Amino acid sequence: MTRIFLVDDHEVVRRGVADLIDAEDDFDVVGEAGTIAQALARIAATMPDVAVLDVGLPDGSGIDLCREIRSSYPSVVCLMFTAYDDDEASLSAVLAGAAGYVIKDIRGQKLVDSIRLVATGKTLVNPDVSRDIVAKATAPSTERMIVLTLREREVLELIAEGLSNRQIGEILNLAEKTVKNYVSAILRTLGMERRTQAAVYGAGLRKN
């Protein structure tokens, strides 16, 4: 029996997906949540096999929630549930450690098949697409890296490893708020808007 947890801020969507999943003999919905805060508490209590996560949540990004779940509970497989089929969605899924992502307008059976697939340890992220995205994201000149301070470089390296601000703070012995300030400074220096861009950029530098 595959235990599944649903996270979506729309109750109607959660109910529909839950009914769809519960119709499968080998699936069991063990919990639901509409926010990141609720999800973290309830996932810790239920320990599902698969967490299906909406990308847009009231108190933050489902991508950050995925990263937190994968860090705290590595046995829980995350499947992103997004309304957009684009490079950003795929990139975010790869960086956050998700097994893949599915689009909300897919047929019900496709969602069921996707959950069953990732539950077996497989992924829904196309390796070729991932490589193309990484190539685009590492486009900024490495000259910008030179102006980062040593501490900012250390933070960037840990961002590239997919760690949260709290985890980075524990490793570098910094307050979480201080790490947040470093992240903001790094984004400004690199001319980026999203943490995921910095993560891919940092990962690309390590490979070069």
Backbone as JSON Lines, residues from 0, in Angstrom:
{"i":0,"aa":"M","n":[0.84,-1.2,0.0],"ca":[0.0,0.0,0.0],"c":[0.88,1.25,0.0]}
{"i":1,"aa":"T","n":[0.68,2.14,-0.98],"ca":[1.44,3.38,-1.07],"c":[0.7,4.48,-0.32]}
{"i":2,"aa":"R","n":[1.36,5.06,0.68],"ca":[0.76,6.1,1.51],"c":[1.06,7.47,0.88]}
{"i":3,"aa":"I","n":[0.0,8.27,0.67],"ca":[0.14,9.52,-0.06],"c":[-0.38,10.7,0.75]}
{"i":4,"aa":"F","n":[0.37,11.8,0.68],"ca":[-0.02,13.04,1.36],"c":[-0.22,14.12,0.31]}
{"i":5,"aa":"L","n":[-1.3,14.9,0.42],"ca":[-1.64,15.93,-0.56],"c":[-1.49,17.33,0.03]}
{"i":6,"aa":"V","n":[-0.84,18.21,-0.73],"ca":[-0.71,19.6,-0.3],"c":[-1.17,20.52,-1.42]}
{"i":7,"aa":"D","n":[-2.28,21.22,-1.18],"ca":[-2.82,22.17,-2.15],"c":[-3.71,23.13,-1.37]}
{"i":8,"aa":"D","n":[-3.63,24.42,-1.68],"ca":[-4.41,25.39,-0.91],"c":[-5.87,25.45,-1.34]}
{"i":9,"aa":"H","n":[-6.24,24.74,-2.4],"ca":[-7.63,24.7,-2.83],"c":[-8.28,23.4,-2.35]}
{"i":10,"aa":"E","n":[-9.22,23.52,-1.44],"ca":[-9.85,22.34,-0.86],"c":[-10.55,21.49,-1.91]}
{"i":11,"aa":"V","n":[-11.18,22.13,-2.88],"ca":[-11.88,21.39,-3.93],"c":[-10.9,20.53,-4.73]}
{"i":12,"aa":"V","n":[-9.74,21.1,-5.02],"ca":[-8.71,20.34,-5.75],"c":[-8.24,19.15,-4.9]}
{"i":13,"aa":"R","n":[-7.97,19.4,-3.63],"ca":[-7.52,18.32,-2.75],"c":[-8.54,17.21,-2.67]}
{"i":14,"aa":"R","n":[-9.81,17.59,-2.54],"ca":[-10.86,16.59,-2.42],"c":[-10.96,15.76,-3.7]}
{"i":15,"aa":"G","n":[-10.85,16.43,-4.84],"ca":[-10.93,15.72,-6.11],"c":[-9.79,14.74,-6.29]}
{"i":16,"aa":"V","n":[-8.58,15.2,-5.98],"ca":[-7.4,14.34,-6.11],"c":[-7.46,13.2,-5.1]}
{"i":17,"aa":"A","n":[-7.9,13.5,-3.89],"ca":[-8.0,12.47,-2.85],"c":[-8.98,11.37,-3.27]}
{"i":18,"aa":"D","n":[-10.12,11.77,-3.82],"ca":[-11.11,10.79,-4.27],"c":[-10.54,9.93,-5.39]}
{"i":19,"aa":"L","n":[-9.81,10.57,-6.28],"ca":[-9.2,9.86,-7.4],"c":[-8.2,8.82,-6.9]}
{"i":20,"aa":"I","n":[-7.37,9.24,-5.95],"ca":[-6.33,8.35,-5.43],"c":[-6.92,7.22,-4.59]}
{"i":21,"aa":"D","n":[-7.89,7.56,-3.76],"ca":[-8.49,6.54,-2.88],"c":[-9.22,5.46,-3.67]}
{"i":22,"aa":"A","n":[-9.54,5.74,-4.92],"ca":[-10.22,4.75,-5.76],"c":[-9.27,3.62,-6.17]}
{"i":23,"aa":"E","n":[-7.97,3.85,-6.0],"ca":[-6.97,2.83,-6.34],"c":[-6.75,1.9,-5.15]}
{"i":24,"aa":"D","n":[-6.77,0.61,-5.39],"ca":[-6.64,-0.37,-4.31],"c":[-5.3,-0.3,-3.58]}
{"i":25,"aa":"D","n":[-4.26,0.13,-4.3],"ca":[-2.92,0.15,-3.69],"c":[-2.5,1.52,-3.19]}
{"i":26,"aa":"F","n":[-3.44,2.48,-3.17],"ca":[-3.16,3.84,-2.7],"c":[-3.98,4.15,-1.45]}
{"i":27,"aa":"D","n":[-3.38,4.95,-0.57],"ca":[-4.09,5.38,0.63],"c":[-3.69,6.81,0.96]}
{"i":28,"aa":"V","n":[-4.65,7.75,0.94],"ca":[-4.37,9.14,1.3],"c":[-4.34,9.23,2.82]}
{"i":29,"aa":"V","n":[-3.14,9.5,3.35],"ca":[-2.98,9.5,4.81],"c":[-3.05,10.9,5.43]}
{"i":30,"aa":"G","n":[-3.14,11.94,4.57],"ca":[-3.22,13.28,5.12],"c":[-3.29,14.35,4.04]}
{"i":31,"aa":"E","n":[-3.74,15.54,4.44],"ca":[-3.85,16.67,3.53],"c":[-3.43,17.94,4.26]}
{"i":32,"aa":"A","n":[-3.05,18.95,3.47],"ca":[-2.7,20.25,4.05],"c":[-2.89,21.33,2.99]}
{"i":33,"aa":"G","n":[-3.14,22.56,3.47],"ca":[-3.32,23.67,2.55],"c":[-2.22,24.7,2.64]}
{"i":34,"aa":"T","n":[-1.29,24.51,3.59],"ca":[-0.18,25.45,3.77],"c":[1.1,24.67,4.07]}
{"i":35,"aa":"I","n":[2.23,25.37,3.97],"ca":[3.51,24.74,4.28],"c":[3.58,24.36,5.75]}
{"i":36,"aa":"A","n":[3.14,25.26,6.62],"ca":[3.19,25.0,8.06],"c":[2.4,23.74,8.43]}
{"i":37,"aa":"Q","n":[1.19,23.63,7.88],"ca":[0.37,22.45,8.14],"c":[1.04,21.2,7.6]}
{"i":38,"aa":"A","n":[1.58,21.31,6.39],"ca":[2.18,20.16,5.74],"c":[3.35,19.6,6.54]}
{"i":39,"aa":"L","n":[4.25,20.47,7.01],"ca":[5.43,20.01,7.73],"c":[5.04,19.26,9.01]}
{"i":40,"aa":"A","n":[4.05,19.78,9.7],"ca":[3.62,19.14,10.95],"c":[2.93,17.8,10.67]}
{"i":41,"aa":"R","n":[2.07,17.79,9.67],"ca":[1.29,16.57,9.4],"c":[2.11,15.5,8.7]}
{"i":42,"aa":"I","n":[3.06,15.89,7.87],"ca":[3.92,14.89,7.22],"c":[4.81,14.22,8.25]}
{"i":43,"aa":"A","n":[5.27,14.99,9.23],"ca":[6.09,14.41,10.29],"c":[5.29,13.38,11.08]}
{"i":44,"aa":"A","n":[3.98,13.6,11.2],"ca":[3.13,12.69,11.97],"c":[2.71,11.46,11.18]}
{"i":45,"aa":"T","n":[2.54,11.62,9.86],"ca":[2.01,10.52,9.04],"c":[3.09,9.75,8.28]}
{"i":46,"aa":"M","n":[4.22,10.4,7.97],"ca":[5.32,9.79,7.23],"c":[4.83,9.02,5.99]}
{"i":47,"aa":"P","n":[4.33,9.74,5.0],"ca":[3.84,9.09,3.78],"c":[4.99,8.59,2.9]}
{"i":48,"aa":"D","n":[4.64,7.82,1.88],"ca":[5.64,7.38,0.91],"c":[5.84,8.44,-0.16]}
{"i":49,"aa":"V","n":[4.72,9.09,-0.54],"ca":[4.77,10.11,-1.59],"c":[3.99,11.35,-1.14]}
{"i":50,"aa":"A","n":[4.58,12.53,-1.35],"ca":[3.9,13.79,-1.07],"c":[3.67,14.49,-2.4]}
{"i":51,"aa":"V","n":[2.42,14.78,-2.71],"ca":[2.07,15.51,-3.94],"c":[1.9,16.97,-3.55]}
{"i":52,"aa":"L","n":[2.77,17.84,-4.07],"ca":[2.84,19.22,-3.6],"c":[2.48,20.24,-4.66]}
{"i":53,"aa":"D","n":[1.55,21.13,-4.33],"ca":[1.24,22.26,-5.19],"c":[2.42,23.23,-5.13]}
{"i":54,"aa":"V","n":[2.75,23.87,-6.25],"ca":[3.87,24.8,-6.28],"c":[3.53,26.1,-5.57]}
{"i":55,"aa":"G","n":[2.32,26.61,-5.78],"ca":[1.93,27.89,-5.18],"c":[1.1,27.69,-3.93]}
{"i":56,"aa":"L","n":[1.65,28.1,-2.78],"ca":[0.95,27.95,-1.5],"c":[0.87,29.31,-0.8]}
{"i":57,"aa":"P","n":[-0.1,29.51,0.09],"ca":[-0.31,30.82,0.73],"c":[0.89,31.33,1.53]}
{"i":58,"aa":"D","n":[1.63,30.41,2.16],"ca":[2.73,30.85,3.03],"c":[4.11,30.53,2.45]}
{"i":59,"aa":"G","n":[4.18,30.39,1.13],"ca":[5.48,30.17,0.51],"c":[5.4,29.29,-0.72]}
{"i":60,"aa":"S","n":[6.55,28.84,-1.17],"ca":[6.63,28.03,-2.38],"c":[6.64,26.54,-2.07]}
{"i":61,"aa":"G","n":[5.91,25.79,-2.87],"ca":[5.93,24.35,-2.72],"c":[7.31,23.78,-3.01]}
{"i":62,"aa":"I","n":[8.12,24.52,-3.76],"ca":[9.48,24.1,-4.05],"c":[10.3,24.1,-2.76]}
{"i":63,"aa":"D","n":[10.16,25.16,-1.96],"ca":[10.86,25.22,-0.68],"c":[10.37,24.13,0.26]}
{"i":64,"aa":"L","n":[9.06,23.85,0.2],"ca":[8.49,22.79,1.02],"c":[9.1,21.45,0.62]}
{"i":65,"aa":"C","n":[9.24,21.23,-0.68],"ca":[9.84,20.0,-1.18],"c":[11.26,19.85,-0.66]}
{"i":66,"aa":"R","n":[12.01,20.93,-0.72],"ca":[13.4,20.9,-0.27],"c":[13.48,20.55,1.23]}
{"i":67,"aa":"E","n":[12.56,21.13,2.0],"ca":[12.54,20.88,3.45],"c":[12.16,19.43,3.74]}
{"i":68,"aa":"I","n":[11.18,18.92,3.01],"ca":[10.76,17.53,3.21],"c":[11.88,16.56,2.86]}
{"i":69,"aa":"R","n":[12.52,16.8,1.73],"ca":[13.58,15.9,1.28],"c":[14.77,15.93,2.23]}
{"i":70,"aa":"S","n":[14.98,17.09,2.85],"ca":[16.08,17.22,3.79],"c":[15.77,16.54,5.13]}
{"i":71,"aa":"S","n":[14.56,16.75,5.61],"ca":[14.18,16.21,6.92],"c":[13.72,14.76,6.87]}
{"i":72,"aa":"Y","n":[13.07,14.39,5.75],"ca":[12.53,13.04,5.63],"c":[12.89,12.46,4.25]}
{"i":73,"aa":"P","n":[14.11,12.02,4.07],"ca":[14.59,11.55,2.76],"c":[13.77,10.41,2.17]}
{"i":74,"aa":"S","n":[13.08,9.66,3.02],"ca":[12.3,8.53,2.5],"c":[11.01,8.97,1.81]}
{"i":75,"aa":"V","n":[10.61,10.23,2.03],"ca":[9.37,10.73,1.42],"c":[9.68,11.25,0.01]}
{"i":76,"aa":"V","n":[9.07,10.66,-0.97],"ca":[9.25,11.08,-2.37],"c":[8.29,12.24,-2.66]}
{"i":77,"aa":"C","n":[8.79,13.28,-3.33],"ca":[7.95,14.44,-3.62],"c":[7.64,14.54,-5.12]}
{"i":78,"aa":"L","n":[6.39,14.77,-5.42],"ca":[5.93,14.97,-6.79],"c":[5.28,16.34,-6.87]}
{"i":79,"aa":"M","n":[5.84,17.25,-7.66],"ca":[5.3,18.6,-7.77],"c":[4.06,18.61,-8.65]}
{"i":80,"aa":"F","n":[3.08,19.41,-8.24],"ca":[1.8,19.52,-8.93],"c":[1.66,20.96,-9.37]}
{"i":81,"aa":"T","n":[1.95,21.27,-10.63],"ca":[2.03,22.66,-11.07],"c":[1.05,22.97,-12.19]}
{"i":82,"aa":"A","n":[0.69,24.23,-12.3],"ca":[-0.22,24.66,-13.36],"c":[0.54,25.04,-14.63]}
{"i":83,"aa":"Y","n":[1.88,25.07,-14.56],"ca":[2.67,25.55,-15.7],"c":[3.67,24.51,-16.17]}
{"i":84,"aa":"D","n":[3.67,24.28,-17.46],"ca":[4.62,23.37,-18.08],"c":[5.72,24.19,-18.73]}
{"i":85,"aa":"D","n":[6.73,24.55,-17.95],"ca":[7.8,25.38,-18.49],"c":[9.14,25.01,-17.87]}
{"i":86,"aa":"D","n":[10.19,25.66,-18.35],"ca":[11.53,25.36,-17.87],"c":[11.67,25.62,-16.38]}
{"i":87,"aa":"E","n":[11.03,26.68,-15.9],"ca":[11.16,27.03,-14.48],"c":[10.62,25.92,-13.59]}
{"i":88,"aa":"A","n":[9.49,25.33,-14.01],"ca":[8.9,24.25,-13.23],"c":[9.83,23.04,-13.2]}
{"i":89,"aa":"S","n":[10.38,22.7,-14.34],"ca":[11.29,21.57,-14.41],"c":[12.56,21.83,-13.62]}
{"i":90,"aa":"L","n":[13.11,23.02,-13.76],"ca":[14.32,23.4,-13.04],"c":[14.1,23.32,-11.54]}
{"i":91,"aa":"S","n":[13.0,23.88,-11.08],"ca":[12.69,23.89,-9.66],"c":[12.56,22.47,-9.12]}
{"i":92,"aa":"A","n":[11.92,21.61,-9.91],"ca":[11.74,20.23,-9.48],"c":[13.09,19.54,-9.31]}
{"i":93,"aa":"V","n":[13.98,19.76,-10.25],"ca":[15.31,19.13,-10.2],"c":[16.08,19.62,-8.98]}
{"i":94,"aa":"L","n":[16.1,20.92,-8.76],"ca":[16.9,21.49,-7.69],"c":[16.37,21.15,-6.3]}
{"i":95,"aa":"A","n":[15.07,21.06,-6.17],"ca":[14.49,20.8,-4.85],"c":[14.52,19.33,-4.47]}
{"i":96,"aa":"G","n":[14.94,18.48,-5.4],"ca":[15.03,17.06,-5.09],"c":[13.74,16.3,-5.35]}
{"i":97,"aa":"A","n":[12.82,16.91,-6.11],"ca":[11.57,16.23,-6.42],"c":[11.82,15.12,-7.44]}
{"i":98,"aa":"A","n":[10.98,14.12,-7.41],"ca":[11.1,13.01,-8.36],"c":[10.53,13.41,-9.72]}
{"i":99,"aa":"G","n":[9.86,14.56,-9.75],"ca":[9.3,15.03,-11.01],"c":[8.17,16.01,-10.79]}
{"i":100,"aa":"Y","n":[7.49,16.37,-11.87],"ca":[6.34,17.26,-11.73],"c":[5.3,16.91,-12.77]}
{"i":101,"aa":"V","n":[4.05,17.14,-12.43],"ca":[2.94,16.88,-13.34],"c":[2.1,18.15,-13.45]}
{"i":102,"aa":"I","n":[1.45,18.3,-14.57],"ca":[0.64,19.48,-14.83],"c":[-0.8,19.23,-14.38]}
{"i":103,"aa":"K","n":[-1.41,20.25,-13.82],"ca":[-2.74,20.08,-13.24],"c":[-3.84,19.77,-14.25]}
{"i":104,"aa":"D","n":[-3.58,20.03,-15.53],"ca":[-4.64,19.76,-16.5],"c":[-4.51,18.37,-17.13]}
{"i":105,"aa":"I","n":[-3.66,17.49,-16.55],"ca":[-3.52,16.15,-17.08],"c":[-4.74,15.32,-16.7]}
{"i":106,"aa":"R","n":[-4.92,14.21,-17.39],"ca":[-6.02,13.3,-17.07],"c":[-5.76,12.61,-15.74]}
{"i":107,"aa":"G","n":[-6.83,12.25,-15.05],"ca":[-6.7,11.64,-13.74],"c":[-5.82,10.41,-13.73]}
{"i":108,"aa":"Q","n":[-5.96,9.55,-14.73],"ca":[-5.17,8.32,-14.78],"c":[-3.69,8.62,-14.92]}
{"i":109,"aa":"K","n":[-3.36,9.72,-15.61],"ca":[-1.96,10.1,-15.77],"c":[-1.36,10.48,-14.42]}
{"i":110,"aa":"L","n":[-2.12,11.17,-13.59],"ca":[-1.64,11.53,-12.26],"c":[-1.41,10.27,-11.43]}
{"i":111,"aa":"V","n":[-2.37,9.35,-11.5],"ca":[-2.25,8.09,-10.76],"c":[-1.0,7.32,-11.22]}
{"i":112,"aa":"D","n":[-0.8,7.25,-12.53],"ca":[0.36,6.55,-13.07],"c":[1.66,7.22,-12.63]}
{"i":113,"aa":"S","n":[1.65,8.56,-12.57],"ca":[2.85,9.31,-12.18],"c":[3.2,9.04,-10.72]}
{"i":114,"aa":"I","n":[2.19,9.03,-9.86],"ca":[2.42,8.74,-8.44],"c":[2.96,7.33,-8.28]}
{"i":115,"aa":"R","n":[2.37,6.4,-9.0],"ca":[2.82,5.01,-8.9],"c":[4.27,4.86,-9.38]}
{"i":116,"aa":"L","n":[4.63,5.63,-10.41],"ca":[5.99,5.58,-10.96],"c":[7.03,6.09,-9.97]}
{"i":117,"aa":"V","n":[6.78,7.29,-9.4],"ca":[7.77,7.85,-8.47],"c":[7.83,7.06,-7.18]}
{"i":118,"aa":"A","n":[6.74,6.39,-6.82],"ca":[6.72,5.58,-5.6],"c":[7.68,4.4,-5.72]}
{"i":119,"aa":"T","n":[7.98,4.0,-6.96],"ca":[8.9,2.88,-7.18],"c":[10.35,3.33,-7.28]}
{"i":120,"aa":"G","n":[10.59,4.64,-7.09],"ca":[11.95,5.15,-7.13],"c":[12.38,5.74,-8.46]}
{"i":121,"aa":"K","n":[11.47,5.81,-9.42],"ca":[11.8,6.37,-10.72],"c":[11.48,7.87,-10.73]}
{"i":122,"aa":"T","n":[11.94,8.57,-11.77],"ca":[11.7,10.01,-11.87],"c":[10.94,10.36,-13.13]}
{"i":123,"aa":"L","n":[10.32,11.55,-13.1],"ca":[9.57,12.06,-14.25],"c":[10.28,13.25,-14.88]}
{"i":124,"aa":"V","n":[11.53,13.49,-14.5],"ca":[12.3,14.61,-15.02],"c":[13.16,14.13,-16.17]}
{"i":125,"aa":"N","n":[12.95,14.71,-17.34],"ca":[13.72,14.35,-18.53],"c":[15.16,14.84,-18.4]}
{"i":126,"aa":"P","n":[16.16,13.95,-18.41],"ca":[17.56,14.36,-18.25],"c":[18.02,15.36,-19.31]}
{"i":127,"aa":"D","n":[17.55,15.2,-20.55],"ca":[17.95,16.12,-21.62],"c":[17.43,17.53,-21.34]}
{"i":128,"aa":"V","n":[16.19,17.62,-20.88],"ca":[15.62,18.93,-20.55],"c":[16.38,19.56,-19.41]}
{"i":129,"aa":"S","n":[16.73,18.75,-18.4],"ca":[17.46,19.26,-17.25],"c":[18.81,19.84,-17.67]}
{"i":130,"aa":"R","n":[19.52,19.16,-18.56],"ca":[20.82,19.65,-19.01],"c":[20.69,20.98,-19.75]}
{"i":131,"aa":"D","n":[19.63,21.09,-20.58],"ca":[19.41,22.34,-21.32],"c":[19.14,23.49,-20.36]}
{"i":132,"aa":"I","n":[18.37,23.22,-19.34],"ca":[18.02,24.27,-18.36],"c":[19.26,24.71,-17.6]}
{"i":133,"aa":"V","n":[20.09,23.75,-17.19],"ca":[21.31,24.08,-16.47],"c":[22.22,24.94,-17.32]}
{"i":134,"aa":"A","n":[22.31,24.63,-18.61],"ca":[23.17,25.39,-19.52],"c":[22.71,26.84,-19.6]}
{"i":135,"aa":"K","n":[21.39,27.04,-19.65],"ca":[20.85,28.4,-19.72],"c":[21.07,29.15,-18.41]}
{"i":136,"aa":"A","n":[20.88,28.44,-17.31],"ca":[20.95,29.1,-16.0],"c":[22.37,29.49,-15.62]}
{"i":137,"aa":"T","n":[23.37,28.84,-16.21],"ca":[24.74,29.18,-15.87],"c":[25.32,30.21,-16.83]}
{"i":138,"aa":"A","n":[24.47,30.87,-17.6],"ca":[24.92,31.84,-18.58],"c":[25.63,33.06,-17.99]}
{"i":139,"aa":"P","n":[25.26,33.59,-16.8],"ca":[25.94,34.77,-16.27],"c":[27.46,34.58,-16.21]}
{"i":140,"aa":"S","n":[28.18,35.62,-16.47],"ca":[29.64,35.56,-16.5],"c":[30.21,35.17,-15.15]}
{"i":141,"aa":"T","n":[31.24,34.3,-15.17],"ca":[31.89,33.89,-13.93],"c":[32.65,35.05,-13.31]}
{"i":142,"aa":"E","n":[32.79,36.15,-14.05],"ca":[33.47,37.32,-13.49],"c":[32.69,37.86,-12.29]}
{"i":143,"aa":"R","n":[31.38,37.68,-12.3],"ca":[30.58,38.17,-11.18],"c":[30.91,37.41,-9.91]}
{"i":144,"aa":"M","n":[31.35,36.18,-10.08],"ca":[31.68,35.36,-8.91],"c":[32.84,35.97,-8.15]}
{"i":145,"aa":"I","n":[33.72,36.66,-8.86],"ca":[34.92,37.22,-8.24],"c":[34.57,38.26,-7.17]}
{"i":146,"aa":"V","n":[33.47,38.99,-7.38],"ca":[33.13,40.07,-6.45],"c":[32.37,39.56,-5.22]}
{"i":147,"aa":"L","n":[32.04,38.27,-5.17],"ca":[31.4,37.72,-3.98],"c":[32.45,37.56,-2.88]}
{"i":148,"aa":"T","n":[32.05,37.8,-1.65],"ca":[32.96,37.6,-0.54],"c":[33.14,36.09,-0.31]}
{"i":149,"aa":"L","n":[34.13,35.74,0.48],"ca":[34.38,34.32,0.77],"c":[33.16,33.69,1.42]}
{"i":150,"aa":"R","n":[32.55,34.4,2.36],"ca":[31.37,33.86,3.03],"c":[30.21,33.69,2.06]}
{"i":151,"aa":"E","n":[30.03,34.65,1.14],"ca":[28.96,34.54,0.16],"c":[29.19,33.35,-0.76]}
{"i":152,"aa":"R","n":[30.45,33.08,-1.09],"ca":[30.75,31.92,-1.92],"c":[30.41,30.62,-1.19]}
{"i":153,"aa":"E","n":[30.7,30.61,0.11],"ca":[30.37,29.42,0.91],"c":[28.87,29.2,0.94]}
{"i":154,"aa":"V","n":[28.12,30.28,1.11],"ca":[26.66,30.19,1.12],"c":[26.15,29.72,-0.23]}
{"i":155,"aa":"L","n":[26.72,30.26,-1.31],"ca":[26.3,29.87,-2.66],"c":[26.53,28.38,-2.9]}
{"i":156,"aa":"E","n":[27.65,27.87,-2.45],"ca":[27.95,26.46,-2.62],"c":[26.91,25.58,-1.92]}
{"i":157,"aa":"L","n":[26.49,26.01,-0.74],"ca":[25.5,25.24,0.01],"c":[24.1,25.38,-0.6]}
{"i":158,"aa":"I","n":[23.82,26.55,-1.19],"ca":[22.56,26.72,-1.91],"c":[22.52,25.74,-3.07]}
{"i":159,"aa":"A","n":[23.66,25.6,-3.75],"ca":[23.75,24.69,-4.91],"c":[23.53,23.24,-4.5]}
{"i":160,"aa":"E","n":[23.77,22.93,-3.23],"ca":[23.55,21.58,-2.73],"c":[22.09,21.36,-2.32]}
{"i":161,"aa":"G","n":[21.28,22.42,-2.46],"ca":[19.86,22.3,-2.16],"c":[19.49,22.48,-0.7]}
{"i":162,"aa":"L","n":[20.4,23.06,0.08],"ca":[20.13,23.23,1.51],"c":[19.28,24.46,1.78]}
{"i":163,"aa":"S","n":[18.5,24.4,2.85],"ca":[17.66,25.53,3.26],"c":[18.5,26.53,4.04]}
{"i":164,"aa":"N","n":[17.95,27.74,4.27],"ca":[18.67,28.74,5.06],"c":[19.0,28.23,6.46]}
{"i":165,"aa":"R","n":[18.07,27.51,7.04],"ca":[18.3,26.98,8.39],"c":[19.47,26.0,8.39]}
{"i":166,"aa":"Q","n":[19.51,25.12,7.39],"ca":[20.59,24.13,7.32],"c":[21.94,24.81,7.06]}
{"i":167,"aa":"I","n":[21.93,25.83,6.19],"ca":[23.16,26.55,5.9],"c":[23.67,27.24,7.17]}
{"i":168,"aa":"G","n":[22.73,27.81,7.92],"ca":[23.1,28.47,9.16],"c":[23.74,27.51,10.16]}
{"i":169,"aa":"E","n":[23.21,26.3,10.23],"ca":[23.75,25.31,11.16],"c":[25.17,24.91,10.76]}
{"i":170,"aa":"I","n":[25.4,24.77,9.45],"ca":[26.72,24.37,8.97],"c":[27.75,25.47,9.17]}
{"i":171,"aa":"L","n":[27.35,26.72,8.88],"ca":[28.29,27.84,8.95],"c":[28.24,28.58,10.29]}
{"i":172,"aa":"N","n":[27.4,28.07,11.2],"ca":[27.26,28.69,12.53],"c":[26.79,30.14,12.41]}
{"i":173,"aa":"L","n":[25.73,30.32,11.6],"ca":[25.14,31.65,11.39],"c":[23.66,31.61,11.73]}
{"i":174,"aa":"A","n":[23.11,32.75,12.13],"ca":[21.67,32.84,12.37],"c":[20.95,32.72,11.03]}
{"i":175,"aa":"E","n":[19.76,32.14,11.05],"ca":[19.0,31.96,9.81],"c":[18.74,33.3,9.12]}
{"i":176,"aa":"K","n":[18.48,34.34,9.91],"ca":[18.25,35.67,9.33],"c":[19.5,36.18,8.63]}
{"i":177,"aa":"T","n":[20.66,35.89,9.19],"ca":[21.93,36.31,8.58],"c":[22.12,35.61,7.24]}
{"i":178,"aa":"V","n":[21.8,34.33,7.2],"ca":[21.91,33.58,5.95],"c":[20.98,34.17,4.9]}
{"i":179,"aa":"K","n":[19.78,34.53,5.32],"ca":[18.81,35.13,4.41],"c":[19.38,36.41,3.8]}
{"i":180,"aa":"N","n":[20.06,37.19,4.61],"ca":[20.67,38.44,4.12],"c":[21.79,38.14,3.12]}
{"i":181,"aa":"Y","n":[22.56,37.09,3.39],"ca":[23.62,36.7,2.46],"c":[23.01,36.26,1.12]}
{"i":182,"aa":"V","n":[21.93,35.52,1.19],"ca":[21.27,35.05,-0.04],"c":[20.79,36.24,-0.87]}
{"i":183,"aa":"S","n":[20.19,37.21,-0.21],"ca":[19.72,38.41,-0.91],"c":[20.88,39.14,-1.58]}
{"i":184,"aa":"A","n":[22.01,39.24,-0.87],"ca":[23.19,39.92,-1.42],"c":[23.74,39.16,-2.62]}
{"i":185,"aa":"I","n":[23.75,37.85,-2.54],"ca":[24.24,37.01,-3.64],"c":[23.39,37.21,-4.89]}
{"i":186,"aa":"L","n":[22.08,37.22,-4.71],"ca":[21.18,37.4,-5.85],"c":[21.39,38.76,-6.51]}
{"i":187,"aa":"R","n":[21.56,39.8,-5.67],"ca":[21.8,41.13,-6.22],"c":[23.1,41.17,-7.01]}
{"i":188,"aa":"T","n":[24.14,40.59,-6.47],"ca":[25.44,40.61,-7.12],"c":[25.42,39.86,-8.45]}
{"i":189,"aa":"L","n":[24.74,38.73,-8.46],"ca":[24.69,37.9,-9.68],"c":[23.62,38.36,-10.66]}
{"i":190,"aa":"G","n":[22.83,39.36,-10.27],"ca":[21.79,39.86,-11.16],"c":[20.67,38.88,-11.36]}
{"i":191,"aa":"M","n":[20.33,38.16,-10.3],"ca":[19.29,37.14,-10.38],"c":[18.11,37.49,-9.49]}
{"i":192,"aa":"E","n":[16.98,36.85,-9.74],"ca":[15.78,37.11,-8.97],"c":[15.39,35.93,-8.08]}
{"i":193,"aa":"R","n":[15.76,34.73,-8.5],"ca":[15.3,33.54,-7.79],"c":[16.45,32.74,-7.2]}
{"i":194,"aa":"R","n":[16.19,32.12,-6.09],"ca":[17.17,31.26,-5.43],"c":[17.55,30.09,-6.33]}
{"i":195,"aa":"T","n":[16.57,29.57,-7.09],"ca":[16.85,28.44,-7.97],"c":[17.88,28.8,-9.04]}
{"i":196,"aa":"Q","n":[17.86,30.05,-9.51],"ca":[18.85,30.48,-10.49],"c":[20.25,30.44,-9.89]}
{"i":197,"aa":"A","n":[20.37,30.93,-8.66],"ca":[21.67,30.93,-7.99],"c":[22.14,29.5,-7.74]}
{"i":198,"aa":"A","n":[21.2,28.62,-7.41],"ca":[21.56,27.23,-7.14],"c":[22.13,26.56,-8.38]}
{"i":199,"aa":"V","n":[21.5,26.77,-9.51],"ca":[21.98,26.17,-10.75],"c":[23.3,26.79,-11.17]}
{"i":200,"aa":"Y","n":[23.42,28.11,-10.97],"ca":[24.65,28.81,-11.31],"c":[25.82,28.25,-10.47]}
{"i":201,"aa":"G","n":[25.58,28.08,-9.17],"ca":[26.61,27.54,-8.29],"c":[26.97,26.11,-8.66]}
{"i":202,"aa":"A","n":[25.97,25.31,-9.02],"ca":[26.22,23.92,-9.41],"c":[27.04,23.88,-10.7]}
{"i":203,"aa":"G","n":[26.74,24.79,-11.61],"ca":[27.48,24.85,-12.87],"c":[28.93,25.22,-12.67]}
{"i":204,"aa":"L","n":[29.2,26.11,-11.73],"ca":[30.58,26.51,-11.45],"c":[31.4,25.36,-10.89]}
{"i":205,"aa":"R","n":[30.74,24.51,-10.1],"ca":[31.46,23.38,-9.52],"c":[31.85,22.35,-10.57]}
{"i":206,"aa":"K","n":[31.05,22.28,-11.65],"ca":[31.32,21.31,-12.7],"c":[32.4,21.81,-13.66]}
{"i":207,"aa":"N","n":[32.56,23.16,-13.74],"ca":[33.52,23.72,-14.69],"c":[34.95,23.71,-14.14]}
